[in-house]
Amino acid sequence: MDRNGVFQRERPRLLAVAFRVLGSEADAQDVVQEAWERYAAADLAEIRNTQAWLTTVVTRLCLDFLRRDREVPRRPEELPAVDGGEDPQEVVALAGELTSAMVVVVEELTPPQRVALILHDVFGVPFEEVARVLDTSPASAKKLASRARGRLRRADAPEDDEPRRARPVVEAFLRAARQGDLDGLVAVLHPDVVRTADPQAVPAGAAQRIRGAREVVAETRALRDNARRARLVTVDGRPGIAVGSRLALVFRVVGGLIVHYDVVADPRRLDLLRIEG
């Protein structure tokens, strides 16, 4: 495969990483374009792992972008120790809610915290690789992610409905989407609902983030065929929707309304989700 073909194969994942770190689709596109320019000029003989190399370049470009308008934080080694160990079950639970919660707290995280949290908890990148990206030690990378999770837990955001209360809302969403029931969709969507998606989940040129019930309803109507093939599942213990084995919708329901849902299609992210039913 030629250089351009290799990059195009990796491009959706690179866009997904940049979008999650930066929170802006336009900025993510700019970063990935700059990564292509660097890859096009690189000596391929010196690149042993193309995916890791491109992920490192994109993530460091994101860090540079974030730091341009922010005070550079202290080095990870200078951060105070985190109380307690890393509970694997807690990490899994938080990772399942990351996309929704990050909409609220992403601006509160330092750039290295944001990178460590998203690369490890959202994309499953080992801390050894995260450390190389951040030019620090694996222990410091773990510390950054742990501190970010601490901020996530303390975020001043409404609590999600319990799974048993959220399930009928997600069921109603799927039923209305299948039937093209506009009133039914509006009834379960918060007026300012946000839909985010991996690049693999949306048509070429479509937005990775849309906001507002009207926009979500319009998109759901266009994807009615997908809705007919969808099924209700649990995703990391919470109600969600799966379309075959290549697409999953992860919902955040607050006060009986859907305030956010994320369409996951990146294979590495899908592998991290526990989808049942």
Coordinates of C-alpha atoms in Angstrom, one line a residue:
M1 CA 0.0 0.0 0.0
D2 CA 1.4 3.4 -0.9
R3 CA 2.0 6.2 1.6
N4 CA -1.4 7.9 0.9
G5 CA -3.3 4.7 1.1
V6 CA -1.7 3.9 4.5
F7 CA -2.6 7.3 5.8
Q8 CA -6.2 7.1 4.5
R9 CA -6.6 3.8 6.3
E10 CA -5.5 5.4 9.6
R11 CA -7.3 8.7 9.0
P12 CA -10.7 7.9 10.7
R13 CA -9.0 6.9 13.9
L14 CA -6.7 9.9 13.9
L15 CA -9.7 12.2 13.4
A16 CA -11.5 10.4 16.3
V17 CA -8.5 10.9 18.6
A18 CA -8.1 14.6 17.7
F19 CA -11.8 15.3 18.0
R20 CA -12.0 13.8 21.4
V21 CA -9.0 15.6 22.7
L22 CA -9.8 19.0 21.1
G23 CA -13.6 19.0 21.2
S24 CA -13.7 20.7 17.8
E25 CA -14.3 19.0 14.5
A26 CA -12.6 21.8 12.5
D27 CA -9.6 21.9 14.7
A28 CA -9.3 18.1 14.5
Q29 CA -9.4 18.3 10.7
D30 CA -6.6 20.9 10.7
V31 CA -4.4 18.7 13.1
V32 CA -4.9 15.6 11.0
Q33 CA -4.0 17.5 7.8
E34 CA -0.8 18.7 9.4
A35 CA 0.0 15.1 10.5
W36 CA -0.4 14.0 6.9
E37 CA 2.1 16.7 5.7
R38 CA 4.6 15.5 8.3
Y39 CA 4.0 11.9 7.3
A40 CA 4.4 12.7 3.6
A41 CA 7.8 14.3 4.3
A42 CA 9.0 11.6 6.8
D43 CA 11.6 8.9 6.1
L44 CA 9.5 5.7 6.2
A45 CA 12.6 3.6 6.9
E46 CA 12.7 5.3 10.3
I47 CA 9.0 4.5 11.2
R48 CA 8.7 1.0 12.7
N49 CA 5.0 1.2 13.7
T50 CA 3.0 3.5 11.5
Q51 CA -0.1 3.6 13.6
A52 CA 1.8 4.4 16.8
W53 CA 3.9 7.1 14.9
L54 CA 0.8 8.8 13.5
T55 CA -1.0 8.6 16.9
T56 CA 1.9 10.3 18.6
V57 CA 2.2 13.0 15.9
V58 CA -1.5 13.8 16.1
T59 CA -1.6 13.8 19.9
R60 CA 1.4 16.0 20.2
L61 CA -0.1 18.4 17.6
C62 CA -3.2 18.5 19.8
L63 CA -1.2 19.3 22.8
D64 CA 0.6 22.1 21.0
F65 CA -2.8 23.5 19.9
L66 CA -4.2 23.3 23.5
R67 CA -1.2 24.9 25.0
R68 CA -1.0 27.9 22.7
D69 CA -3.8 29.6 24.6
R70 CA -3.3 28.1 28.0
E71 CA -0.7 28.2 30.7
V72 CA 1.6 25.2 30.4
P73 CA 0.9 23.0 33.4
R74 CA 3.6 21.6 35.7
R75 CA 5.5 18.5 34.7
P76 CA 3.7 15.3 35.6
E77 CA 6.5 14.4 38.0
E78 CA 5.7 17.5 40.0
L79 CA 2.1 16.7 40.5
P80 CA 1.0 15.6 44.0
A81 CA 0.5 11.9 44.6
V82 CA -3.0 10.5 44.1
D83 CA -4.6 8.9 47.1
G84 CA -5.4 5.2 46.8
G85 CA -4.7 2.8 44.0
E86 CA -6.3 2.4 40.6
D87 CA -9.4 0.3 40.9
P88 CA -9.9 -1.5 37.5
Q89 CA -13.7 -1.7 38.0
E90 CA -13.9 2.1 38.7
V91 CA -11.8 2.8 35.6
V92 CA -14.1 0.7 33.4
A93 CA -17.2 2.4 34.9
L94 CA -15.8 5.9 34.3
A95 CA -14.6 5.0 30.8
G96 CA -18.2 4.0 29.9
E97 CA -19.4 7.5 30.9
L98 CA -16.4 9.5 29.6
T99 CA -17.9 10.8 26.4
S100 CA -20.9 12.3 28.1
A101 CA -19.1 13.7 31.1
M102 CA -16.2 15.1 29.0
V103 CA -18.7 17.4 27.3
V104 CA -19.0 19.0 30.7
V105 CA -15.6 18.9 32.2
V106 CA -13.2 18.8 29.3
E107 CA -12.3 22.5 29.6
E108 CA -11.3 21.9 33.2
L109 CA -8.6 19.4 32.4
T110 CA -5.0 20.3 31.6
P111 CA -3.9 19.3 28.1
P112 CA -1.8 16.3 29.4
Q113 CA -4.6 15.1 31.7
R114 CA -7.0 15.3 28.7
V115 CA -4.6 13.3 26.5
A116 CA -3.8 10.7 29.1
L117 CA -7.5 10.1 29.9
I118 CA -8.8 10.0 26.3
L119 CA -5.9 7.9 24.9
H120 CA -6.1 5.3 27.7
D121 CA -9.7 5.2 28.9
V122 CA -11.4 5.9 25.5
F123 CA -9.1 4.3 23.0
G124 CA -7.4 1.7 25.2
V125 CA -3.8 2.9 24.5
P126 CA -1.4 1.4 27.0
F127 CA 0.1 3.8 29.5
E128 CA 3.6 2.9 28.1
E129 CA 2.5 4.4 24.7
V130 CA 0.7 7.3 26.5
A131 CA 4.0 8.1 28.3
R132 CA 5.9 8.2 25.0
V133 CA 3.4 10.6 23.6
L134 CA 3.6 12.9 26.6
D135 CA 7.4 12.4 26.9
T136 CA 7.1 11.2 30.5
S137 CA 7.1 8.0 32.5
P138 CA 4.3 5.4 32.6
A139 CA 3.8 6.1 36.3
S140 CA 3.3 9.8 35.5
A141 CA 0.9 9.0 32.7
K142 CA -1.2 7.0 35.1
K143 CA -1.1 9.8 37.6
L144 CA -2.4 12.3 35.0
A145 CA -5.3 10.0 34.0
S146 CA -6.1 9.3 37.6
R147 CA -6.2 13.1 38.4
A148 CA -8.4 13.6 35.4
R149 CA -10.8 10.9 36.6
G150 CA -10.9 12.7 39.9
R151 CA -12.1 15.9 38.2
L152 CA -14.6 13.8 36.3
R153 CA -16.1 12.5 39.5
R154 CA -16.3 16.0 41.0
A155 CA -17.8 17.6 37.9
D156 CA -20.7 19.9 38.7
A157 CA -23.1 18.1 36.3
P158 CA -26.6 16.6 36.8
E159 CA -26.5 12.9 37.7
D160 CA -27.5 10.4 35.1
D161 CA -30.8 8.5 35.6
E162 CA -30.4 5.0 37.0
P163 CA -30.3 2.3 34.3
R164 CA -33.8 1.0 35.1
R165 CA -35.2 4.6 34.6
A166 CA -33.1 5.3 31.5
R167 CA -34.0 2.1 29.7
P168 CA -37.6 3.1 28.8
V169 CA -36.3 6.4 27.4
V170 CA -33.8 4.6 25.2
E171 CA -36.5 2.1 24.1
A172 CA -38.8 5.0 23.2
F173 CA -36.0 6.6 21.2
L174 CA -35.4 3.4 19.2
R175 CA -39.1 2.8 18.6
A176 CA -39.7 6.4 17.4
A177 CA -36.6 6.2 15.1
R178 CA -37.8 3.0 13.6
Q179 CA -41.3 4.4 13.0
G180 CA -40.2 7.8 11.8
D181 CA -42.3 9.2 14.7
L182 CA -41.1 12.9 15.0
D183 CA -43.2 13.7 18.0
G184 CA -42.0 10.5 19.8
L185 CA -38.4 11.6 19.2
V186 CA -38.9 15.1 20.4
A187 CA -40.6 13.8 23.5
V188 CA -37.4 11.9 24.7
L189 CA -34.8 14.5 23.6
H190 CA -33.6 17.4 25.6
P191 CA -33.9 20.6 23.6
D192 CA -30.1 21.0 23.7
V193 CA -29.3 17.4 23.1
V194 CA -25.8 16.7 21.7
R195 CA -24.9 13.9 19.4
T196 CA -21.2 13.0 18.9
A197 CA -19.8 10.4 16.6
D198 CA -16.7 8.7 15.5
P199 CA -15.8 9.6 11.9
Q200 CA -16.5 6.0 10.9
A201 CA -20.1 6.4 12.0
V202 CA -21.2 9.3 9.8
P203 CA -21.2 9.8 6.1
A204 CA -18.2 11.6 4.5
G205 CA -18.5 15.3 5.2
A206 CA -21.2 14.9 7.9
A207 CA -20.6 16.6 11.3
Q208 CA -19.1 14.6 14.2
R209 CA -21.1 16.8 16.6
I210 CA -24.5 18.2 16.3
R211 CA -26.6 20.0 18.9
G212 CA -30.3 20.5 19.3
A213 CA -33.4 18.3 19.1
R214 CA -34.3 19.6 15.6
E215 CA -30.9 18.6 14.1
V216 CA -30.9 15.2 15.9
V217 CA -34.5 14.4 14.7
A218 CA -33.6 15.3 11.1
E219 CA -30.5 13.0 11.2
T220 CA -32.5 10.2 12.8
R221 CA -35.1 10.3 10.0
A222 CA -32.3 10.0 7.5
L223 CA -30.9 7.0 9.3
R224 CA -34.2 5.2 9.6
D225 CA -33.0 2.1 7.8
N226 CA -30.2 1.7 10.4
A227 CA -32.8 2.1 13.2
R228 CA -34.8 -0.9 11.8
R229 CA -31.7 -3.1 12.1
A230 CA -30.9 -1.8 15.6
R231 CA -31.5 -3.6 18.9
L232 CA -31.7 -2.5 22.5
V233 CA -28.6 -3.6 24.5
T234 CA -26.7 -2.8 27.6
V235 CA -23.4 -1.0 27.2
D236 CA -21.2 -1.3 30.3
G237 CA -24.3 -1.9 32.3
R238 CA -26.4 1.0 30.9
P239 CA -29.1 0.9 28.2
G240 CA -27.8 1.5 24.7
I241 CA -28.4 0.6 21.1
A242 CA -26.3 -1.6 18.8
V243 CA -26.5 -1.9 15.0
G244 CA -24.9 -5.2 14.1
S245 CA -21.5 -5.6 15.6
R246 CA -19.9 -2.4 14.1
L247 CA -22.0 0.4 15.7
A248 CA -23.1 1.2 19.2
L249 CA -25.0 4.2 20.7
V250 CA -24.1 5.2 24.2
F251 CA -26.7 7.4 25.9
R252 CA -26.7 9.9 28.8
V253 CA -30.2 10.3 30.2
V254 CA -31.0 12.9 32.8
G255 CA -34.4 13.7 34.2
G256 CA -36.1 11.3 31.7
L257 CA -34.6 13.0 28.7
I258 CA -31.6 12.2 26.4
V259 CA -29.1 14.9 26.9
H260 CA -26.3 13.3 24.9
Y261 CA -25.5 10.2 22.9
D262 CA -22.3 9.0 21.3
V263 CA -22.2 6.9 18.2
V264 CA -19.2 4.6 18.5
A265 CA -17.8 2.9 15.4
D266 CA -14.0 3.0 16.0
P267 CA -13.0 -0.6 16.3
R268 CA -10.6 0.1 19.2
R269 CA -13.3 1.9 21.1
L270 CA -15.9 -0.8 20.4
D271 CA -13.5 -3.5 21.8
L272 CA -13.5 -1.6 25.1
L273 CA -17.3 -1.6 25.4
R274 CA -19.1 -4.4 27.2
I275 CA -22.1 -4.9 25.0
E276 CA -24.7 -7.4 26.1
G277 CA -28.2 -8.4 25.0

